[in-house]
Structures are given as C-alpha cells and as structure tokens.
Amino acid sequence: MIVAFEGWNDACQTATNVVRRMVAHYESREVRHISCDGYYDYQTARPMMCHVTGRARIVWPQTTFFEVALDDGYRLYAQIAPEPNYRWMEYCRQSLRVAQELDVDHVVTLGAMFAECPHTRPLPVDVSDSTCQCDMDREYNGPVGITTVLDEMARGEGFDTSSMWVSIPQYVGSDECAQGTLQLTQELSCVVGRELDTTDLDRLAHQWRMRGDVLSSSDDELAAYVRRLENEYDRTARAATLAARNSPQAEEMVRDAENYLKGLDH
C-alpha cells in the first residue's frame, strides 16, 4: 500500500502527486474511506464547495483508499489524505486495519521536504525499509509527520515497511516539483518491482529545472548560493562513491568535505 499525505509531509505536492498520477493513469477504483470526523481542524483543512451537475455540494477532507491495477495485472493499493490534525495513533490504527482487510503486507510511505540542495543535480532521495534505515533516519532528531508515525506503527504490527523522502530546493518556489515526483516514482518502481508510468514527467521535470535556471541567472546572490550547493553536492557524492569502492581516499575525502562545510559556517 502506497501512502502519501498532503501538508507538512508534502513539499510542493511532490509525494501526493505520485499517488494522483498512478490513480489517473491506471485502472483504479475507490475501495475504502476513513471519515473525517474527529481527525481534522476545519479551520486548517477546510471543506470545499463543489458544484456537480449544477448542484452545490460540500466536500469534506477525508482519507481515500484506491485499488490500482497496473498494466500487467499486478494490483496495489494507495492511500491519500490531508495530514490529520488530531488523534494520530487512532488514525494510524484505523489505516492499518484497512490494510489488513485488503491483505496488504508492505506499507510504503512517501514524503517530500524543503532542503538545501541544487536544482541542477538529481534531487536527494532517502529510502529506508524494515531492515535498513537511511542516514536521515539514523541521524535525525526533531519533529515528525504522520508518515513517520504510520511507518513505525506498521513495523510494530508486523508489516514490511519502506519510507521514501525526496528533498526539494525551496528557492525554486512552492509550485509543483515534477523532478521530485519523477524521482519518487522511479524509486517506487524499484520497491514495487514494476516500471511505473512517468508519462510527461520527464518533460515537466525539464521545465522545472529550466525555471530554476532562469531564477538563478537573474539573481547574482542566488546564483552564488546555487554554486555553493553544487560544490557541496559534488564533494559529498564523490566521497560516497569512494567509500562505496572501499577506497583509502574515502576517509580523507569525507574529512575534506566536512571541513569545507564547517568553513562555510564561519
């Protein structure tokens, strides 16, 4: 079951757009809902007025579960919702009951966050699963979103779990980030074992990168900031490559990168 929440966990709608695109592209149907009652602050997650066939209708925030049939007949489930405001533990228990009813054995949570990274490089994607935590999970101390709570509770209930987070450069703006959605979809394809559709995402990702180029080229201060991010990214990537090869230069490269970053703080 693929899970994404709107709000704090979803910079530029990057994670929820993975689910929206899957539901729109493949044969899909709604199979379950979780009522909004008791989970939302309606001053934060406001109901929407919608006119369908000439009639006004109020649409309340809710959780929807979809069954999605991929092209080869393989079926998976997707959960999408605004992040709840209240009663997270009960909400997660209810979500996992639905997963059990649907015979789900693997829960995959998706997220996106703003971070200091350049738009000119592949966006950092951190992936962890039940047996292997990413560096971000091992080192992070601080506030968490509903995806982390659901992931931990699912693991405690015996589900296999995977968590995927993509980093988004905030300086490009708060519009949708197709590059991030593309990379999350590609990572999800590896977990699912099926190549998921990325129709138009390559083109939209190119447009997103071009927008970043235009912004940085018209602002000298921003251009210098992007160059600094590129240097940091390239140093870290080179150190990681050397470490993966068990190179004796790896430790020295990591120290150089750390010293370089410390120097930028002074």
PDB file of C-alpha atoms in Angstrom:
ATOM      1  CA  MET A   1       0.000   0.000   0.000  1.00  0.00           C
ATOM      2  CA  ILE A   2       1.419   3.353  -1.098  1.00  0.00           C
ATOM      3  CA  VAL A   3       0.661   6.194   1.341  1.00  0.00           C
ATOM      4  CA  ALA A   4       1.002   9.968   0.911  1.00  0.00           C
ATOM      5  CA  PHE A   5      -0.404  12.878   2.919  1.00  0.00           C
ATOM      6  CA  GLU A   6      -0.990  16.484   1.937  1.00  0.00           C
ATOM      7  CA  GLY A   7       0.523  19.178   4.125  1.00  0.00           C
ATOM      8  CA  TRP A   8       3.701  19.215   6.216  1.00  0.00           C
ATOM      9  CA  ASN A   9       4.990  15.955   4.676  1.00  0.00           C
ATOM     10  CA  ASP A  10       4.377  17.042   1.087  1.00  0.00           C
ATOM     11  CA  ALA A  11       6.539  19.943  -0.121  1.00  0.00           C
ATOM     12  CA  CYS A  12       5.234  21.194  -3.485  1.00  0.00           C
ATOM     13  CA  GLN A  13       2.655  18.338  -3.536  1.00  0.00           C
ATOM     14  CA  THR A  14       5.528  16.128  -4.651  1.00  0.00           C
ATOM     15  CA  ALA A  15       4.555  12.955  -2.775  1.00  0.00           C
ATOM     16  CA  THR A  16       0.783  13.131  -3.211  1.00  0.00           C
ATOM     17  CA  ASN A  17       1.260  13.723  -6.948  1.00  0.00           C
ATOM     18  CA  VAL A  18       2.861  10.277  -7.190  1.00  0.00           C
ATOM     19  CA  VAL A  19      -0.415   8.757  -5.969  1.00  0.00           C
ATOM     20  CA  ARG A  20      -2.606  11.097  -8.035  1.00  0.00           C
ATOM     21  CA  ARG A  21      -0.737  10.194 -11.210  1.00  0.00           C
ATOM     22  CA  MET A  22      -0.956   6.468 -10.515  1.00  0.00           C
ATOM     23  CA  VAL A  23      -4.707   6.688  -9.888  1.00  0.00           C
ATOM     24  CA  ALA A  24      -5.233   8.808 -13.013  1.00  0.00           C
ATOM     25  CA  HIS A  25      -3.119   6.656 -15.335  1.00  0.00           C
ATOM     26  CA  TYR A  26      -4.078   3.123 -14.309  1.00  0.00           C
ATOM     27  CA  GLU A  27      -7.404   1.400 -13.886  1.00  0.00           C
ATOM     28  CA  SER A  28      -8.364   2.436 -10.360  1.00  0.00           C
ATOM     29  CA  ARG A  29     -11.334   2.375  -8.048  1.00  0.00           C
ATOM     30  CA  GLU A  30     -12.093   3.634  -4.554  1.00  0.00           C
ATOM     31  CA  VAL A  31     -12.321   0.742  -2.116  1.00  0.00           C
ATOM     32  CA  ARG A  32     -12.333   2.300   1.378  1.00  0.00           C
ATOM     33  CA  HIS A  33     -12.659   5.629   3.179  1.00  0.00           C
ATOM     34  CA  ILE A  34     -11.896   6.956   6.633  1.00  0.00           C
ATOM     35  CA  SER A  35     -14.389   9.531   7.845  1.00  0.00           C
ATOM     36  CA  CYS A  36     -13.051  12.994   8.582  1.00  0.00           C
ATOM     37  CA  ASP A  37     -14.951  13.263  11.891  1.00  0.00           C
ATOM     38  CA  GLY A  38     -12.651  13.784  14.857  1.00  0.00           C
ATOM     39  CA  TYR A  39      -9.411  13.919  12.864  1.00  0.00           C
ATOM     40  CA  TYR A  40      -9.404  17.422  11.325  1.00  0.00           C
ATOM     41  CA  ASP A  41      -9.419  21.050  12.362  1.00  0.00           C
ATOM     42  CA  TYR A  42     -11.692  22.547   9.719  1.00  0.00           C
ATOM     43  CA  GLN A  43     -10.056  25.961  10.078  1.00  0.00           C
ATOM     44  CA  THR A  44      -6.844  24.315   8.860  1.00  0.00           C
ATOM     45  CA  ALA A  45      -8.167  21.660   6.466  1.00  0.00           C
ATOM     46  CA  ARG A  46     -11.251  23.473   5.256  1.00  0.00           C
ATOM     47  CA  PRO A  47     -14.136  21.751   3.475  1.00  0.00           C
ATOM     48  CA  MET A  48     -14.572  22.777  -0.170  1.00  0.00           C
ATOM     49  CA  MET A  49     -17.658  23.881  -2.075  1.00  0.00           C
ATOM     50  CA  CYS A  50     -18.081  21.865  -5.262  1.00  0.00           C
ATOM     51  CA  HIS A  51     -20.726  22.187  -7.996  1.00  0.00           C
ATOM     52  CA  VAL A  52     -21.513  18.893  -9.711  1.00  0.00           C
ATOM     53  CA  THR A  53     -24.266  18.646 -12.367  1.00  0.00           C
ATOM     54  CA  GLY A  54     -25.456  22.076 -11.356  1.00  0.00           C
ATOM     55  CA  ARG A  55     -25.842  21.233  -7.679  1.00  0.00           C
ATOM     56  CA  ALA A  56     -23.764  22.624  -4.837  1.00  0.00           C
ATOM     57  CA  ARG A  57     -22.085  20.101  -2.562  1.00  0.00           C
ATOM     58  CA  ILE A  58     -19.672  20.461   0.347  1.00  0.00           C
ATOM     59  CA  VAL A  59     -16.658  18.139   0.088  1.00  0.00           C
ATOM     60  CA  TRP A  60     -15.101  17.351   3.459  1.00  0.00           C
ATOM     61  CA  PRO A  61     -11.462  16.332   3.936  1.00  0.00           C
ATOM     62  CA  GLN A  62     -11.229  12.567   4.070  1.00  0.00           C
ATOM     63  CA  THR A  63      -8.944   9.603   3.557  1.00  0.00           C
ATOM     64  CA  THR A  64      -9.438   7.576   0.387  1.00  0.00           C
ATOM     65  CA  PHE A  65      -8.028   4.146  -0.412  1.00  0.00           C
ATOM     66  CA  PHE A  66      -7.717   3.123  -4.066  1.00  0.00           C
ATOM     67  CA  GLU A  67      -7.136  -0.223  -5.695  1.00  0.00           C
ATOM     68  CA  VAL A  68      -4.765   0.323  -8.621  1.00  0.00           C
ATOM     69  CA  ALA A  69      -4.331  -2.274 -11.383  1.00  0.00           C
ATOM     70  CA  LEU A  70      -1.002  -1.931 -13.188  1.00  0.00           C
ATOM     71  CA  ASP A  71      -0.681  -2.807 -16.877  1.00  0.00           C
ATOM     72  CA  ASP A  72       0.490  -6.379 -16.228  1.00  0.00           C
ATOM     73  CA  GLY A  73      -2.446  -7.106 -13.914  1.00  0.00           C
ATOM     74  CA  TYR A  74      -0.461  -6.578 -10.719  1.00  0.00           C
ATOM     75  CA  ARG A  75      -2.587  -4.789  -8.125  1.00  0.00           C
ATOM     76  CA  LEU A  76      -1.590  -2.493  -5.320  1.00  0.00           C
ATOM     77  CA  TYR A  77      -3.388  -0.069  -3.024  1.00  0.00           C
ATOM     78  CA  ALA A  78      -2.915   3.642  -2.447  1.00  0.00           C
ATOM     79  CA  GLN A  79      -3.934   5.821   0.497  1.00  0.00           C
ATOM     80  CA  ILE A  80      -4.140   9.607   0.138  1.00  0.00           C
ATOM     81  CA  ALA A  81      -5.411  12.220   2.585  1.00  0.00           C
ATOM     82  CA  PRO A  82      -4.675  15.585   4.188  1.00  0.00           C
ATOM     83  CA  GLU A  83      -2.452  15.080   7.217  1.00  0.00           C
ATOM     84  CA  PRO A  84      -4.811  14.701  10.209  1.00  0.00           C
ATOM     85  CA  ASN A  85      -4.752  17.347  12.942  1.00  0.00           C
ATOM     86  CA  TYR A  86      -5.858  15.124  15.814  1.00  0.00           C
ATOM     87  CA  ARG A  87      -5.733  11.552  17.200  1.00  0.00           C
ATOM     88  CA  TRP A  88      -2.831  10.331  15.108  1.00  0.00           C
ATOM     89  CA  MET A  89      -2.442   6.993  16.864  1.00  0.00           C
ATOM     90  CA  GLU A  90      -6.106   6.077  16.422  1.00  0.00           C
ATOM     91  CA  TYR A  91      -5.964   7.286  12.812  1.00  0.00           C
ATOM     92  CA  CYS A  92      -2.937   5.072  12.099  1.00  0.00           C
ATOM     93  CA  ARG A  93      -4.563   2.096  13.787  1.00  0.00           C
ATOM     94  CA  GLN A  94      -7.610   2.594  11.570  1.00  0.00           C
ATOM     95  CA  SER A  95      -5.413   2.873   8.469  1.00  0.00           C
ATOM     96  CA  LEU A  96      -3.618  -0.359   9.333  1.00  0.00           C
ATOM     97  CA  ARG A  97      -6.930  -2.150   9.942  1.00  0.00           C
ATOM     98  CA  VAL A  98      -7.891  -1.225   6.387  1.00  0.00           C
ATOM     99  CA  ALA A  99      -4.514  -2.511   5.164  1.00  0.00           C
ATOM    100  CA  GLN A 100      -5.134  -5.818   6.943  1.00  0.00           C
ATOM    101  CA  GLU A 101      -8.623  -6.093   5.429  1.00  0.00           C
ATOM    102  CA  LEU A 102      -7.069  -5.630   1.991  1.00  0.00           C
ATOM    103  CA  ASP A 103      -4.392  -8.288   2.683  1.00  0.00           C
ATOM    104  CA  VAL A 104      -1.583  -5.734   2.401  1.00  0.00           C
ATOM    105  CA  ASP A 105       1.794  -6.954   3.640  1.00  0.00           C
ATOM    106  CA  HIS A 106       4.020  -3.989   2.695  1.00  0.00           C
ATOM    107  CA  VAL A 107       3.356  -0.323   3.569  1.00  0.00           C
ATOM    108  CA  VAL A 108       5.314   2.337   1.627  1.00  0.00           C
ATOM    109  CA  THR A 109       5.138   5.938   2.873  1.00  0.00           C
ATOM    110  CA  LEU A 110       6.137   8.853   0.645  1.00  0.00           C
ATOM    111  CA  GLY A 111       7.241  12.333   1.685  1.00  0.00           C
ATOM    112  CA  ALA A 112       8.906  15.485   0.421  1.00  0.00           C
ATOM    113  CA  MET A 113      10.694  18.223   2.364  1.00  0.00           C
ATOM    114  CA  PHE A 114      12.396  21.505   1.613  1.00  0.00           C
ATOM    115  CA  ALA A 115      16.173  21.325   1.950  1.00  0.00           C
ATOM    116  CA  GLU A 116      19.387  22.965   0.812  1.00  0.00           C
ATOM    117  CA  CYS A 117      20.091  21.198  -2.476  1.00  0.00           C
ATOM    118  CA  PRO A 118      20.686  22.447  -6.033  1.00  0.00           C
ATOM    119  CA  HIS A 119      18.080  22.103  -8.775  1.00  0.00           C
ATOM    120  CA  THR A 120      20.916  21.353 -11.226  1.00  0.00           C
ATOM    121  CA  ARG A 121      21.629  17.924  -9.731  1.00  0.00           C
ATOM    122  CA  PRO A 122      19.439  14.861  -9.086  1.00  0.00           C
ATOM    123  CA  LEU A 123      17.381  15.616  -6.003  1.00  0.00           C
ATOM    124  CA  PRO A 124      18.451  13.687  -2.883  1.00  0.00           C
ATOM    125  CA  VAL A 125      16.123  10.757  -2.156  1.00  0.00           C
ATOM    126  CA  ASP A 126      16.402   8.959   1.189  1.00  0.00           C
ATOM    127  CA  VAL A 127      14.990   5.435   1.263  1.00  0.00           C
ATOM    128  CA  SER A 128      14.735   3.173   4.298  1.00  0.00           C
ATOM    129  CA  ASP A 129      12.950  -0.102   4.933  1.00  0.00           C
ATOM    130  CA  SER A 130      12.234  -2.553   7.725  1.00  0.00           C
ATOM    131  CA  THR A 131      15.802  -3.874   7.732  1.00  0.00           C
ATOM    132  CA  CYS A 132      17.858  -0.843   6.682  1.00  0.00           C
ATOM    133  CA  GLN A 133      17.488   2.760   7.802  1.00  0.00           C
ATOM    134  CA  CYS A 134      18.746   5.621   5.655  1.00  0.00           C
ATOM    135  CA  ASP A 135      21.246   8.135   7.049  1.00  0.00           C
ATOM    136  CA  MET A 136      18.459  10.665   7.593  1.00  0.00           C
ATOM    137  CA  ASP A 137      16.530   8.251   9.846  1.00  0.00           C
ATOM    138  CA  ARG A 138      19.621   7.305  11.864  1.00  0.00           C
ATOM    139  CA  GLU A 139      20.785  10.878  12.455  1.00  0.00           C
ATOM    140  CA  TYR A 140      17.568  12.913  12.607  1.00  0.00           C
ATOM    141  CA  ASN A 141      16.224  14.263  15.891  1.00  0.00           C
ATOM    142  CA  GLY A 142      13.205  16.536  15.762  1.00  0.00           C
ATOM    143  CA  PRO A 143       9.546  16.860  14.766  1.00  0.00           C
ATOM    144  CA  VAL A 144       7.990  14.149  12.612  1.00  0.00           C
ATOM    145  CA  GLY A 145       4.893  13.902  10.458  1.00  0.00           C
ATOM    146  CA  ILE A 146       2.111  11.363  10.210  1.00  0.00           C
ATOM    147  CA  THR A 147       4.106   9.292   7.703  1.00  0.00           C
ATOM    148  CA  THR A 148       6.781   8.527  10.307  1.00  0.00           C
ATOM    149  CA  VAL A 149       4.178   7.588  12.925  1.00  0.00           C
ATOM    150  CA  LEU A 150       2.358   5.315  10.461  1.00  0.00           C
ATOM    151  CA  ASP A 151       5.630   3.727   9.371  1.00  0.00           C
ATOM    152  CA  GLU A 152       6.669   2.954  12.954  1.00  0.00           C
ATOM    153  CA  MET A 153       3.261   1.568  13.897  1.00  0.00           C
ATOM    154  CA  ALA A 154       3.107  -0.552  10.734  1.00  0.00           C
ATOM    155  CA  ARG A 155       6.513  -2.028  11.533  1.00  0.00           C
ATOM    156  CA  GLY A 156       5.308  -2.795  15.049  1.00  0.00           C
ATOM    157  CA  GLU A 157       2.253  -4.582  13.608  1.00  0.00           C
ATOM    158  CA  GLY A 158       4.475  -6.856  11.510  1.00  0.00           C
ATOM    159  CA  PHE A 159       4.138  -5.162   8.115  1.00  0.00           C
ATOM    160  CA  ASP A 160       7.139  -4.796   5.851  1.00  0.00           C
ATOM    161  CA  THR A 161       7.735  -1.070   5.539  1.00  0.00           C
ATOM    162  CA  SER A 162       9.556   1.345   3.268  1.00  0.00           C
ATOM    163  CA  SER A 163       9.890   5.102   3.639  1.00  0.00           C
ATOM    164  CA  MET A 164      10.928   7.428   0.811  1.00  0.00           C
ATOM    165  CA  TRP A 165      11.678  11.140   1.169  1.00  0.00           C
ATOM    166  CA  VAL A 166      12.820  13.496  -1.565  1.00  0.00           C
ATOM    167  CA  SER A 167      14.486  16.854  -0.849  1.00  0.00           C
ATOM    168  CA  ILE A 168      13.217  19.939  -2.710  1.00  0.00           C
ATOM    169  CA  PRO A 169      15.130  23.243  -3.121  1.00  0.00           C
ATOM    170  CA  GLN A 170      12.801  25.904  -1.760  1.00  0.00           C
ATOM    171  CA  TYR A 171      14.324  28.727  -3.811  1.00  0.00           C
ATOM    172  CA  VAL A 172      12.661  27.396  -6.983  1.00  0.00           C
ATOM    173  CA  GLY A 173       9.269  28.185  -5.462  1.00  0.00           C
ATOM    174  CA  SER A 174       6.307  26.348  -3.988  1.00  0.00           C
ATOM    175  CA  ASP A 175       4.765  25.231  -7.290  1.00  0.00           C
ATOM    176  CA  GLU A 176       4.627  21.530  -8.089  1.00  0.00           C
ATOM    177  CA  CYS A 177       8.034  19.860  -8.380  1.00  0.00           C
ATOM    178  CA  ALA A 178       7.845  17.355 -11.231  1.00  0.00           C
ATOM    179  CA  GLN A 179      11.502  16.422 -10.757  1.00  0.00           C
ATOM    180  CA  GLY A 180      10.788  15.236  -7.233  1.00  0.00           C
ATOM    181  CA  THR A 181       7.662  13.353  -8.297  1.00  0.00           C
ATOM    182  CA  LEU A 182       9.633  11.694 -11.097  1.00  0.00           C
ATOM    183  CA  GLN A 183      12.397  10.517  -8.766  1.00  0.00           C
ATOM    184  CA  LEU A 184       9.970   9.221  -6.123  1.00  0.00           C
ATOM    185  CA  THR A 185       8.102   7.314  -8.839  1.00  0.00           C
ATOM    186  CA  GLN A 186      11.348   5.787 -10.072  1.00  0.00           C
ATOM    187  CA  GLU A 187      12.319   4.708  -6.544  1.00  0.00           C
ATOM    188  CA  LEU A 188       8.827   3.313  -6.011  1.00  0.00           C
ATOM    189  CA  SER A 189       9.181   1.279  -9.201  1.00  0.00           C
ATOM    190  CA  CYS A 190      12.170  -0.483  -7.632  1.00  0.00           C
ATOM    191  CA  VAL A 191      10.211  -1.361  -4.487  1.00  0.00           C
ATOM    192  CA  VAL A 192       7.100  -2.487  -6.373  1.00  0.00           C
ATOM    193  CA  GLY A 193       9.138  -4.433  -8.922  1.00  0.00           C
ATOM    194  CA  ARG A 194       7.189  -2.868 -11.784  1.00  0.00           C
ATOM    195  CA  GLU A 195       8.065   0.086 -14.007  1.00  0.00           C
ATOM    196  CA  LEU A 196       5.510   2.744 -13.114  1.00  0.00           C
ATOM    197  CA  ASP A 197       4.284   5.191 -15.723  1.00  0.00           C
ATOM    198  CA  THR A 198       6.117   8.529 -15.881  1.00  0.00           C
ATOM    199  CA  THR A 199       4.306   9.936 -18.919  1.00  0.00           C
ATOM    200  CA  ASP A 200       5.025  13.671 -19.257  1.00  0.00           C
ATOM    201  CA  LEU A 201       7.093  13.730 -16.061  1.00  0.00           C
ATOM    202  CA  ASP A 202      10.413  13.932 -17.942  1.00  0.00           C
ATOM    203  CA  ARG A 203       9.140  16.939 -19.886  1.00  0.00           C
ATOM    204  CA  LEU A 204       7.665  18.591 -16.783  1.00  0.00           C
ATOM    205  CA  ALA A 205      10.851  17.913 -14.814  1.00  0.00           C
ATOM    206  CA  HIS A 206      12.888  19.594 -17.568  1.00  0.00           C
ATOM    207  CA  GLN A 207      10.598  22.631 -17.377  1.00  0.00           C
ATOM    208  CA  TRP A 208      11.042  22.737 -13.603  1.00  0.00           C
ATOM    209  CA  ARG A 209      14.840  22.712 -13.959  1.00  0.00           C
ATOM    210  CA  MET A 210      14.647  25.438 -16.602  1.00  0.00           C
ATOM    211  CA  ARG A 211      12.631  27.586 -14.202  1.00  0.00           C
ATOM    212  CA  GLY A 212      15.408  27.161 -11.664  1.00  0.00           C
ATOM    213  CA  ASP A 213      17.976  28.182 -14.286  1.00  0.00           C
ATOM    214  CA  VAL A 214      16.028  31.351 -15.108  1.00  0.00           C
ATOM    215  CA  LEU A 215      15.681  32.290 -11.440  1.00  0.00           C
ATOM    216  CA  SER A 216      19.367  31.782 -10.645  1.00  0.00           C
ATOM    217  CA  SER A 217      20.612  33.522 -13.809  1.00  0.00           C
ATOM    218  CA  SER A 218      18.671  36.678 -12.987  1.00  0.00           C
ATOM    219  CA  ASP A 219      19.930  36.990  -9.401  1.00  0.00           C
ATOM    220  CA  ASP A 220      23.682  37.092  -8.678  1.00  0.00           C
ATOM    221  CA  GLU A 221      23.233  36.276  -4.988  1.00  0.00           C
ATOM    222  CA  LEU A 222      21.041  33.284  -5.796  1.00  0.00           C
ATOM    223  CA  ALA A 223      23.486  32.129  -8.485  1.00  0.00           C
ATOM    224  CA  ALA A 224      26.330  32.162  -5.930  1.00  0.00           C
ATOM    225  CA  TYR A 225      24.145  30.209  -3.490  1.00  0.00           C
ATOM    226  CA  VAL A 226      23.384  27.571  -6.135  1.00  0.00           C
ATOM    227  CA  ARG A 227      27.102  27.236  -6.977  1.00  0.00           C
ATOM    228  CA  ARG A 228      27.838  26.633  -3.291  1.00  0.00           C
ATOM    229  CA  LEU A 229      25.140  23.953  -3.143  1.00  0.00           C
ATOM    230  CA  GLU A 230      26.577  22.331  -6.279  1.00  0.00           C
ATOM    231  CA  ASN A 231      30.060  22.213  -4.723  1.00  0.00           C
ATOM    232  CA  GLU A 232      28.689  20.648  -1.532  1.00  0.00           C
ATOM    233  CA  TYR A 233      26.649  18.123  -3.527  1.00  0.00           C
ATOM    234  CA  ASP A 234      29.588  17.129  -5.749  1.00  0.00           C
ATOM    235  CA  ARG A 235      32.005  16.751  -2.822  1.00  0.00           C
ATOM    236  CA  THR A 236      29.539  14.584  -0.905  1.00  0.00           C
ATOM    237  CA  ALA A 237      28.768  12.474  -3.982  1.00  0.00           C
ATOM    238  CA  ARG A 238      32.454  11.929  -4.702  1.00  0.00           C
ATOM    239  CA  ALA A 239      33.141  10.906  -1.094  1.00  0.00           C
ATOM    240  CA  ALA A 240      30.221   8.471  -1.179  1.00  0.00           C
ATOM    241  CA  THR A 241      31.496   6.940  -4.426  1.00  0.00           C
ATOM    242  CA  LEU A 242      34.969   6.432  -2.999  1.00  0.00           C
ATOM    243  CA  ALA A 243      33.537   4.955   0.204  1.00  0.00           C
ATOM    244  CA  ALA A 244      31.446   2.504  -1.815  1.00  0.00           C
ATOM    245  CA  ARG A 245      34.609   1.350  -3.551  1.00  0.00           C
ATOM    246  CA  ASN A 246      36.411   0.929  -0.211  1.00  0.00           C
ATOM    247  CA  SER A 247      38.954   3.443  -1.402  1.00  0.00           C
ATOM    248  CA  PRO A 248      41.658   4.502   1.104  1.00  0.00           C
ATOM    249  CA  GLN A 249      40.965   8.051  -0.065  1.00  0.00           C
ATOM    250  CA  ALA A 250      37.368   7.918   1.152  1.00  0.00           C
ATOM    251  CA  GLU A 251      38.024   8.889   4.779  1.00  0.00           C
ATOM    252  CA  GLU A 252      40.209  11.788   3.708  1.00  0.00           C
ATOM    253  CA  MET A 253      37.574  12.950   1.224  1.00  0.00           C
ATOM    254  CA  VAL A 254      34.874  12.864   3.896  1.00  0.00           C
ATOM    255  CA  ARG A 255      37.085  14.907   6.251  1.00  0.00           C
ATOM    256  CA  ASP A 256      37.793  17.431   3.490  1.00  0.00           C
ATOM    257  CA  ALA A 257      34.069  17.745   2.736  1.00  0.00           C
ATOM    258  CA  GLU A 258      33.230  18.210   6.428  1.00  0.00           C
ATOM    259  CA  ASN A 259      35.958  20.833   6.863  1.00  0.00           C
ATOM    260  CA  TYR A 260      34.758  22.640   3.756  1.00  0.00           C
ATOM    261  CA  LEU A 261      31.187  22.759   5.055  1.00  0.00           C
ATOM    262  CA  LYS A 262      32.349  23.937   8.509  1.00  0.00           C
ATOM    263  CA  GLY A 263      34.301  26.717   6.831  1.00  0.00           C
ATOM    264  CA  LEU A 264      31.148  27.942   5.131  1.00  0.00           C
ATOM    265  CA  ASP A 265      29.504  28.439   8.519  1.00  0.00           C
ATOM    266  CA  HIS A 266      32.174  30.913   9.700  1.00  0.00           C
TER     267      HIS A 266
END
